Amino acid sequence: MTPRPPLRIFLDLVAACLLVAGLAYWWLGNTAHELIGAGLFVLAIAHNGFHRRWYGRIGRSARQPRGRLLIAVNLGFGLAMSALLGSSLIVSRSLFGFLPFEAGATARTVHLLAAYWAMVLVGLHVGLNWPLVSAALRPRLAGRLPPPTGMVLAWALAAGIVAHGLAAVFTMDLGAKLLNRPTLDMWDFTTRTPLFFVNWLSIIGLFAVLGHLLALAAARRTKRNTKGTPADTAPNHP
């Protein structure tokens, strides 16, 4: 049985948190890291199963600007997760250490690059699919705040996430990580552990806001192209 939308959103949130937790390798240790990775991929498979109908709508989605953005982001995200899974089987020392693979420098590099790009792409993925998230949460929040107040608070929260996310991009040296450049990032988990997770979650949030803004721009473009016909805002979700 397919979980109800709020439960699916919760499972997706857990998956995002596991992705972030996986970056704390030097704090958690190898075995915990591999268990987190295994849980992440179970949730990733479930996510695709819940939204399997999206694949049958790809042709229709490609006709709209937002649909093309979503296809591109989902393709990149799928490639990143596939690279993450494939390389994890090679570099595994605990759960899949019995496999006849030799963990070389290339596999470890691919593993790291795939993880960092997945952070960016999961944020864009969430932002482009925000109508689905909003539709799932709206019944839970309806009546608690008047619409104008709720909208102002939502955009204020988004502005705060963007501000912290931009700072975290430099703090975590994200650019160097995405380009596989040498970095001196040695995070001190003895005193700043919570900030590590806050920084990475805010980076996801930053790209989620960017993805949402891109989706809004694509919807406006669709509306102009159809000469006033409302844009198709139905969430096309993988």
PDB file of N, CA and C in Angstrom, residues 55-139:
ATOM      1  N   TYR A  55       7.433   8.464 -14.417  1.00  0.00           N
ATOM      2  CA  TYR A  55       8.211   8.022 -15.570  1.00  0.00           C
ATOM      3  C   TYR A  55       7.336   7.868 -16.817  1.00  0.00           C
ATOM      4  N   GLY A  56       6.066   7.541 -16.610  1.00  0.00           N
ATOM      5  CA  GLY A  56       5.164   7.429 -17.743  1.00  0.00           C
ATOM      6  C   GLY A  56       4.706   8.774 -18.283  1.00  0.00           C
ATOM      7  N   ARG A  57       5.013   9.859 -17.546  1.00  0.00           N
ATOM      8  CA  ARG A  57       4.602  11.194 -17.982  1.00  0.00           C
ATOM      9  C   ARG A  57       5.775  12.024 -18.488  1.00  0.00           C
ATOM     10  N   ILE A  58       6.924  11.410 -18.683  1.00  0.00           N
ATOM     11  CA  ILE A  58       8.106  12.168 -19.085  1.00  0.00           C
ATOM     12  C   ILE A  58       7.884  12.879 -20.419  1.00  0.00           C
ATOM     13  N   GLY A  59       7.282  12.164 -21.378  1.00  0.00           N
ATOM     14  CA  GLY A  59       7.053  12.775 -22.683  1.00  0.00           C
ATOM     15  C   GLY A  59       6.197  14.019 -22.596  1.00  0.00           C
ATOM     16  N   ARG A  60       5.145  13.973 -21.796  1.00  0.00           N
ATOM     17  CA  ARG A  60       4.278  15.143 -21.621  1.00  0.00           C
ATOM     18  C   ARG A  60       4.995  16.232 -20.837  1.00  0.00           C
ATOM     19  N   SER A  61       5.776  15.853 -19.846  1.00  0.00           N
ATOM     20  CA  SER A  61       6.494  16.843 -19.037  1.00  0.00           C
ATOM     21  C   SER A  61       7.514  17.615 -19.869  1.00  0.00           C
ATOM     22  N   ALA A  62       8.124  16.941 -20.842  1.00  0.00           N
ATOM     23  CA  ALA A  62       9.162  17.573 -21.646  1.00  0.00           C
ATOM     24  C   ALA A  62       8.628  18.703 -22.515  1.00  0.00           C
ATOM     25  N   ARG A  63       7.315  18.833 -22.632  1.00  0.00           N
ATOM     26  CA  ARG A  63       6.737  19.903 -23.451  1.00  0.00           C
ATOM     27  C   ARG A  63       6.706  21.233 -22.717  1.00  0.00           C
ATOM     28  N   GLN A  64       6.905  21.212 -21.405  1.00  0.00           N
ATOM     29  CA  GLN A  64       6.827  22.423 -20.596  1.00  0.00           C
ATOM     30  C   GLN A  64       8.200  22.765 -20.027  1.00  0.00           C
ATOM     31  N   PRO A  65       8.499  24.070 -19.877  1.00  0.00           N
ATOM     32  CA  PRO A  65       9.812  24.462 -19.319  1.00  0.00           C
ATOM     33  C   PRO A  65      10.094  23.834 -17.964  1.00  0.00           C
ATOM     34  N   ARG A  66       9.102  23.853 -17.062  1.00  0.00           N
ATOM     35  CA  ARG A  66       9.331  23.260 -15.741  1.00  0.00           C
ATOM     36  C   ARG A  66       9.587  21.765 -15.842  1.00  0.00           C
ATOM     37  N   GLY A  67       8.857  21.105 -16.739  1.00  0.00           N
ATOM     38  CA  GLY A  67       9.055  19.674 -16.924  1.00  0.00           C
ATOM     39  C   GLY A  67      10.450  19.353 -17.411  1.00  0.00           C
ATOM     40  N   ARG A  68      10.967  20.184 -18.321  1.00  0.00           N
ATOM     41  CA  ARG A  68      12.327  19.946 -18.830  1.00  0.00           C
ATOM     42  C   ARG A  68      13.363  20.163 -17.736  1.00  0.00           C
ATOM     43  N   LEU A  69      13.137  21.181 -16.895  1.00  0.00           N
ATOM     44  CA  LEU A  69      14.036  21.396 -15.757  1.00  0.00           C
ATOM     45  C   LEU A  69      14.025  20.188 -14.829  1.00  0.00           C
ATOM     46  N   LEU A  70      12.823  19.697 -14.556  1.00  0.00           N
ATOM     47  CA  LEU A  70      12.683  18.570 -13.633  1.00  0.00           C
ATOM     48  C   LEU A  70      13.349  17.317 -14.194  1.00  0.00           C
ATOM     49  N   ILE A  71      13.182  17.082 -15.484  1.00  0.00           N
ATOM     50  CA  ILE A  71      13.811  15.916 -16.106  1.00  0.00           C
ATOM     51  C   ILE A  71      15.322  16.011 -16.008  1.00  0.00           C
ATOM     52  N   ALA A  72      15.881  17.203 -16.289  1.00  0.00           N
ATOM     53  CA  ALA A  72      17.334  17.383 -16.235  1.00  0.00           C
ATOM     54  C   ALA A  72      17.867  17.163 -14.824  1.00  0.00           C
ATOM     55  N   VAL A  73      17.189  17.753 -13.826  1.00  0.00           N
ATOM     56  CA  VAL A  73      17.633  17.604 -12.444  1.00  0.00           C
ATOM     57  C   VAL A  73      17.500  16.158 -11.983  1.00  0.00           C
ATOM     58  N   ASN A  74      16.378  15.519 -12.327  1.00  0.00           N
ATOM     59  CA  ASN A  74      16.180  14.135 -11.898  1.00  0.00           C
ATOM     60  C   ASN A  74      17.179  13.191 -12.567  1.00  0.00           C
ATOM     61  N   LEU A  75      17.517  13.481 -13.826  1.00  0.00           N
ATOM     62  CA  LEU A  75      18.520  12.664 -14.510  1.00  0.00           C
ATOM     63  C   LEU A  75      19.877  12.811 -13.819  1.00  0.00           C
ATOM     64  N   GLY A  76      20.252  14.062 -13.510  1.00  0.00           N
ATOM     65  CA  GLY A  76      21.513  14.281 -12.803  1.00  0.00           C
ATOM     66  C   GLY A  76      21.515  13.644 -11.428  1.00  0.00           C
ATOM     67  N   PHE A  77      20.387  13.767 -10.724  1.00  0.00           N
ATOM     68  CA  PHE A  77      20.274  13.188  -9.388  1.00  0.00           C
ATOM     69  C   PHE A  77      20.366  11.667  -9.451  1.00  0.00           C
ATOM     70  N   GLY A  78      19.692  11.083 -10.455  1.00  0.00           N
ATOM     71  CA  GLY A  78      19.751   9.632 -10.613  1.00  0.00           C
ATOM     72  C   GLY A  78      21.159   9.155 -10.912  1.00  0.00           C
ATOM     73  N   LEU A  79      21.884   9.897 -11.758  1.00  0.00           N
ATOM     74  CA  LEU A  79      23.268   9.532 -12.074  1.00  0.00           C
ATOM     75  C   LEU A  79      24.162   9.642 -10.841  1.00  0.00           C
ATOM     76  N   ALA A  80      23.945  10.718 -10.058  1.00  0.00           N
ATOM     77  CA  ALA A  80      24.752  10.898  -8.844  1.00  0.00           C
ATOM     78  C   ALA A  80      24.505   9.773  -7.848  1.00  0.00           C
ATOM     79  N   MET A  81      23.230   9.401  -7.656  1.00  0.00           N
ATOM     80  CA  MET A  81      22.912   8.337  -6.706  1.00  0.00           C
ATOM     81  C   MET A  81      23.416   6.988  -7.215  1.00  0.00           C
ATOM     82  N   SER A  82      23.347   6.782  -8.533  1.00  0.00           N
ATOM     83  CA  SER A  82      23.869   5.526  -9.087  1.00  0.00           C
ATOM     84  C   SER A  82      25.381   5.436  -8.894  1.00  0.00           C
ATOM     85  N   ALA A  83      26.076   6.559  -9.126  1.00  0.00           N
ATOM     86  CA  ALA A  83      27.526   6.583  -8.916  1.00  0.00           C
ATOM     87  C   ALA A  83      27.858   6.378  -7.449  1.00  0.00           C
ATOM     88  N   LEU A  84      27.031   6.956  -6.573  1.00  0.00           N
ATOM     89  CA  LEU A  84      27.243   6.804  -5.132  1.00  0.00           C
ATOM     90  C   LEU A  84      27.080   5.349  -4.715  1.00  0.00           C
ATOM     91  N   LEU A  85      26.042   4.703  -5.240  1.00  0.00           N
ATOM     92  CA  LEU A  85      25.807   3.300  -4.904  1.00  0.00           C
ATOM     93  C   LEU A  85      26.916   2.412  -5.471  1.00  0.00           C
ATOM     94  N   GLY A  86      27.235   2.599  -6.761  1.00  0.00           N
ATOM     95  CA  GLY A  86      28.254   1.754  -7.369  1.00  0.00           C
ATOM     96  C   GLY A  86      29.604   1.882  -6.688  1.00  0.00           C
ATOM     97  N   SER A  87      29.999   3.111  -6.395  1.00  0.00           N
ATOM     98  CA  SER A  87      31.293   3.313  -5.747  1.00  0.00           C
ATOM     99  C   SER A  87      31.278   2.817  -4.303  1.00  0.00           C
ATOM    100  N   SER A  88      30.104   2.891  -3.645  1.00  0.00           N
ATOM    101  CA  SER A  88      30.037   2.421  -2.253  1.00  0.00           C
ATOM    102  C   SER A  88      30.259   0.915  -2.175  1.00  0.00           C
ATOM    103  N   LEU A  89      29.802   0.184  -3.178  1.00  0.00           N
ATOM    104  CA  LEU A  89      30.033  -1.260  -3.193  1.00  0.00           C
ATOM    105  C   LEU A  89      31.514  -1.580  -3.344  1.00  0.00           C
ATOM    106  N   ILE A  90      32.223  -0.697  -4.065  1.00  0.00           N
ATOM    107  CA  ILE A  90      33.652  -0.921  -4.285  1.00  0.00           C
ATOM    108  C   ILE A  90      34.474  -0.570  -3.053  1.00  0.00           C
ATOM    109  N   VAL A  91      34.136   0.552  -2.409  1.00  0.00           N
ATOM    110  CA  VAL A  91      34.959   1.020  -1.284  1.00  0.00           C
ATOM    111  C   VAL A  91      34.521   0.423   0.056  1.00  0.00           C
ATOM    112  N   SER A  92      33.412  -0.323   0.065  1.00  0.00           N
ATOM    113  CA  SER A  92      32.892  -0.873   1.321  1.00  0.00           C
ATOM    114  C   SER A  92      33.914  -1.765   2.017  1.00  0.00           C
ATOM    115  N   ARG A  93      33.990  -1.583   3.356  1.00  0.00           N
ATOM    116  CA  ARG A  93      34.871  -2.431   4.155  1.00  0.00           C
ATOM    117  C   ARG A  93      34.094  -3.230   5.196  1.00  0.00           C
ATOM    118  N   SER A  94      32.813  -2.915   5.381  1.00  0.00           N
ATOM    119  CA  SER A  94      32.019  -3.578   6.415  1.00  0.00           C
ATOM    120  C   SER A  94      30.884  -4.401   5.817  1.00  0.00           C
ATOM    121  N   LEU A  95      29.858  -3.747   5.308  1.00  0.00           N
ATOM    122  CA  LEU A  95      28.678  -4.466   4.836  1.00  0.00           C
ATOM    123  C   LEU A  95      28.950  -5.284   3.586  1.00  0.00           C
ATOM    124  N   PHE A  96      29.752  -4.740   2.667  1.00  0.00           N
ATOM    125  CA  PHE A  96      29.999  -5.427   1.395  1.00  0.00           C
ATOM    126  C   PHE A  96      31.491  -5.702   1.188  1.00  0.00           C
ATOM    127  N   GLY A  97      32.200  -5.827   2.289  1.00  0.00           N
ATOM    128  CA  GLY A  97      33.633  -6.099   2.196  1.00  0.00           C
ATOM    129  C   GLY A  97      33.960  -7.431   1.556  1.00  0.00           C
ATOM    130  N   PHE A  98      32.969  -8.336   1.485  1.00  0.00           N
ATOM    131  CA  PHE A  98      33.202  -9.653   0.897  1.00  0.00           C
ATOM    132  C   PHE A  98      33.238  -9.612  -0.629  1.00  0.00           C
ATOM    133  N   LEU A  99      32.800  -8.512  -1.225  1.00  0.00           N
ATOM    134  CA  LEU A  99      32.787  -8.424  -2.679  1.00  0.00           C
ATOM    135  C   LEU A  99      34.214  -8.339  -3.222  1.00  0.00           C
ATOM    136  N   PRO A 100      34.457  -8.914  -4.386  1.00  0.00           N
ATOM    137  CA  PRO A 100      35.840  -8.974  -4.924  1.00  0.00           C
ATOM    138  C   PRO A 100      36.250  -7.694  -5.642  1.00  0.00           C
ATOM    139  N   PHE A 101      36.158  -6.569  -4.934  1.00  0.00           N
ATOM    140  CA  PHE A 101      36.544  -5.285  -5.520  1.00  0.00           C
ATOM    141  C   PHE A 101      37.744  -4.732  -4.764  1.00  0.00           C
ATOM    142  N   GLU A 102      38.558  -4.005  -5.487  1.00  0.00           N
ATOM    143  CA  GLU A 102      39.700  -3.333  -4.855  1.00  0.00           C
ATOM    144  C   GLU A 102      39.411  -1.835  -4.799  1.00  0.00           C
ATOM    145  N   ALA A 103      39.379  -1.283  -3.597  1.00  0.00           N
ATOM    146  CA  ALA A 103      39.025   0.120  -3.398  1.00  0.00           C
ATOM    147  C   ALA A 103      40.212   1.009  -3.726  1.00  0.00           C
ATOM    148  N   GLY A 104      40.251   1.529  -4.943  1.00  0.00           N
ATOM    149  CA  GLY A 104      41.330   2.418  -5.341  1.00  0.00           C
ATOM    150  C   GLY A 104      40.959   3.872  -5.145  1.00  0.00           C
ATOM    151  N   ALA A 105      41.903   4.747  -5.487  1.00  0.00           N
ATOM    152  CA  ALA A 105      41.693   6.186  -5.304  1.00  0.00           C
ATOM    153  C   ALA A 105      40.571   6.704  -6.196  1.00  0.00           C
ATOM    154  N   THR A 106      40.428   6.143  -7.391  1.00  0.00           N
ATOM    155  CA  THR A 106      39.385   6.606  -8.315  1.00  0.00           C
ATOM    156  C   THR A 106      37.995   6.364  -7.743  1.00  0.00           C
ATOM    157  N   ALA A 107      37.785   5.175  -7.202  1.00  0.00           N
ATOM    158  CA  ALA A 107      36.471   4.853  -6.631  1.00  0.00           C
ATOM    159  C   ALA A 107      36.144   5.774  -5.465  1.00  0.00           C
ATOM    160  N   ARG A 108      37.117   6.082  -4.627  1.00  0.00           N
ATOM    161  CA  ARG A 108      36.873   6.975  -3.495  1.00  0.00           C
ATOM    162  C   ARG A 108      36.572   8.392  -3.981  1.00  0.00           C
ATOM    163  N   THR A 109      37.267   8.821  -5.020  1.00  0.00           N
ATOM    164  CA  THR A 109      37.006  10.153  -5.576  1.00  0.00           C
ATOM    165  C   THR A 109      35.599  10.237  -6.145  1.00  0.00           C
ATOM    166  N   VAL A 110      35.202   9.226  -6.895  1.00  0.00           N
ATOM    167  CA  VAL A 110      33.846   9.185  -7.459  1.00  0.00           C
ATOM    168  C   VAL A 110      32.810   9.200  -6.341  1.00  0.00           C
ATOM    169  N   HIS A 111      33.076   8.455  -5.290  1.00  0.00           N
ATOM    170  CA  HIS A 111      32.151   8.382  -4.156  1.00  0.00           C
ATOM    171  C   HIS A 111      31.946   9.759  -3.523  1.00  0.00           C
ATOM    172  N   LEU A 112      33.033  10.480  -3.302  1.00  0.00           N
ATOM    173  CA  LEU A 112      32.943  11.805  -2.701  1.00  0.00           C
ATOM    174  C   LEU A 112      32.253  12.790  -3.631  1.00  0.00           C
ATOM    175  N   LEU A 113      32.646  12.799  -4.903  1.00  0.00           N
ATOM    176  CA  LEU A 113      32.040  13.721  -5.862  1.00  0.00           C
ATOM    177  C   LEU A 113      30.543  13.471  -5.997  1.00  0.00           C
ATOM    178  N   ALA A 114      30.153  12.207  -6.069  1.00  0.00           N
ATOM    179  CA  ALA A 114      28.737  11.879  -6.203  1.00  0.00           C
ATOM    180  C   ALA A 114      27.948  12.352  -4.978  1.00  0.00           C
ATOM    181  N   ALA A 115      28.539  12.219  -3.792  1.00  0.00           N
ATOM    182  CA  ALA A 115      27.852  12.649  -2.569  1.00  0.00           C
ATOM    183  C   ALA A 115      27.642  14.155  -2.552  1.00  0.00           C
ATOM    184  N   TYR A 116      28.667  14.913  -2.924  1.00  0.00           N
ATOM    185  CA  TYR A 116      28.547  16.372  -2.888  1.00  0.00           C
ATOM    186  C   TYR A 116      27.586  16.882  -3.959  1.00  0.00           C
ATOM    187  N   TRP A 117      27.635  16.302  -5.153  1.00  0.00           N
ATOM    188  CA  TRP A 117      26.692  16.713  -6.192  1.00  0.00           C
ATOM    189  C   TRP A 117      25.270  16.308  -5.828  1.00  0.00           C
ATOM    190  N   ALA A 118      25.116  15.187  -5.141  1.00  0.00           N
ATOM    191  CA  ALA A 118      23.777  14.772  -4.698  1.00  0.00           C
ATOM    192  C   ALA A 118      23.189  15.795  -3.739  1.00  0.00           C
ATOM    193  N   MET A 119      24.018  16.428  -2.915  1.00  0.00           N
ATOM    194  CA  MET A 119      23.529  17.455  -1.998  1.00  0.00           C
ATOM    195  C   MET A 119      22.894  18.617  -2.763  1.00  0.00           C
ATOM    196  N   VAL A 120      23.566  19.045  -3.828  1.00  0.00           N
ATOM    197  CA  VAL A 120      23.049  20.154  -4.642  1.00  0.00           C
ATOM    198  C   VAL A 120      21.781  19.728  -5.368  1.00  0.00           C
ATOM    199  N   LEU A 121      21.816  18.554  -5.978  1.00  0.00           N
ATOM    200  CA  LEU A 121      20.708  18.106  -6.807  1.00  0.00           C
ATOM    201  C   LEU A 121      19.471  17.754  -5.994  1.00  0.00           C
ATOM    202  N   VAL A 122      19.653  17.257  -4.776  1.00  0.00           N
ATOM    203  CA  VAL A 122      18.476  16.963  -3.955  1.00  0.00           C
ATOM    204  C   VAL A 122      17.763  18.257  -3.562  1.00  0.00           C
ATOM    205  N   GLY A 123      18.542  19.325  -3.339  1.00  0.00           N
ATOM    206  CA  GLY A 123      17.918  20.615  -3.056  1.00  0.00           C
ATOM    207  C   GLY A 123      17.110  21.118  -4.232  1.00  0.00           C
ATOM    208  N   LEU A 124      17.690  21.083  -5.448  1.00  0.00           N
ATOM    209  CA  LEU A 124      16.965  21.497  -6.647  1.00  0.00           C
ATOM    210  C   LEU A 124      15.731  20.623  -6.868  1.00  0.00           C
ATOM    211  N   HIS A 125      15.873  19.338  -6.609  1.00  0.00           N
ATOM    212  CA  HIS A 125      14.770  18.381  -6.754  1.00  0.00           C
ATOM    213  C   HIS A 125      13.604  18.758  -5.841  1.00  0.00           C
ATOM    214  N   VAL A 126      13.909  19.078  -4.609  1.00  0.00           N
ATOM    215  CA  VAL A 126      12.869  19.477  -3.657  1.00  0.00           C
ATOM    216  C   VAL A 126      12.203  20.780  -4.102  1.00  0.00           C
ATOM    217  N   GLY A 127      13.011  21.748  -4.511  1.00  0.00           N
ATOM    218  CA  GLY A 127      12.463  23.031  -4.921  1.00  0.00           C
ATOM    219  C   GLY A 127      11.556  22.939  -6.126  1.00  0.00           C
ATOM    220  N   LEU A 128      11.956  22.157  -7.125  1.00  0.00           N
ATOM    221  CA  LEU A 128      11.133  22.004  -8.324  1.00  0.00           C
ATOM    222  C   LEU A 128       9.835  21.261  -8.025  1.00  0.00           C
ATOM    223  N   ASN A 129       9.842  20.439  -6.981  1.00  0.00           N
ATOM    224  CA  ASN A 129       8.650  19.680  -6.601  1.00  0.00           C
ATOM    225  C   ASN A 129       7.915  20.292  -5.409  1.00  0.00           C
ATOM    226  N   TRP A 130       8.203  21.577  -5.120  1.00  0.00           N
ATOM    227  CA  TRP A 130       7.595  22.181  -3.947  1.00  0.00           C
ATOM    228  C   TRP A 130       6.066  22.169  -3.970  1.00  0.00           C
ATOM    229  N   PRO A 131       5.390  22.285  -5.143  1.00  0.00           N
ATOM    230  CA  PRO A 131       3.922  22.185  -5.122  1.00  0.00           C
ATOM    231  C   PRO A 131       3.426  20.899  -4.481  1.00  0.00           C
ATOM    232  N   LEU A 132       4.143  19.799  -4.710  1.00  0.00           N
ATOM    233  CA  LEU A 132       3.750  18.528  -4.103  1.00  0.00           C
ATOM    234  C   LEU A 132       3.923  18.573  -2.595  1.00  0.00           C
ATOM    235  N   VAL A 133       5.051  19.122  -2.135  1.00  0.00           N
ATOM    236  CA  VAL A 133       5.308  19.232  -0.696  1.00  0.00           C
ATOM    237  C   VAL A 133       4.273  20.143  -0.050  1.00  0.00           C
ATOM    238  N   SER A 134       4.010  21.275  -0.693  1.00  0.00           N
ATOM    239  CA  SER A 134       3.049  22.240  -0.163  1.00  0.00           C
ATOM    240  C   SER A 134       1.651  21.643  -0.083  1.00  0.00           C
ATOM    241  N   ALA A 135       1.265  20.903  -1.125  1.00  0.00           N
ATOM    242  CA  ALA A 135      -0.066  20.289  -1.134  1.00  0.00           C
ATOM    243  C   ALA A 135      -0.222  19.268  -0.017  1.00  0.00           C
ATOM    244  N   ALA A 136       0.879  18.564   0.303  1.00  0.00           N
ATOM    245  CA  ALA A 136       0.824  17.557   1.372  1.00  0.00           C
ATOM    246  C   ALA A 136       0.755  18.203   2.750  1.00  0.00           C
ATOM    247  N   LEU A 137       1.416  19.361   2.916  1.00  0.00           N
ATOM    248  CA  LEU A 137       1.481  19.996   4.231  1.00  0.00           C
ATOM    249  C   LEU A 137       0.338  20.984   4.481  1.00  0.00           C
ATOM    250  N   ARG A 138      -0.260  21.511   3.405  1.00  0.00           N
ATOM    251  CA  ARG A 138      -1.262  22.557   3.570  1.00  0.00           C
ATOM    252  C   ARG A 138      -2.419  22.138   4.473  1.00  0.00           C
ATOM    253  N   PRO A 139      -2.985  20.910   4.331  1.00  0.00           N
ATOM    254  CA  PRO A 139      -4.095  20.533   5.225  1.00  0.00           C
ATOM    255  C   PRO A 139      -3.701  20.529   6.695  1.00  0.00           C
TER     256      PRO A 139
END
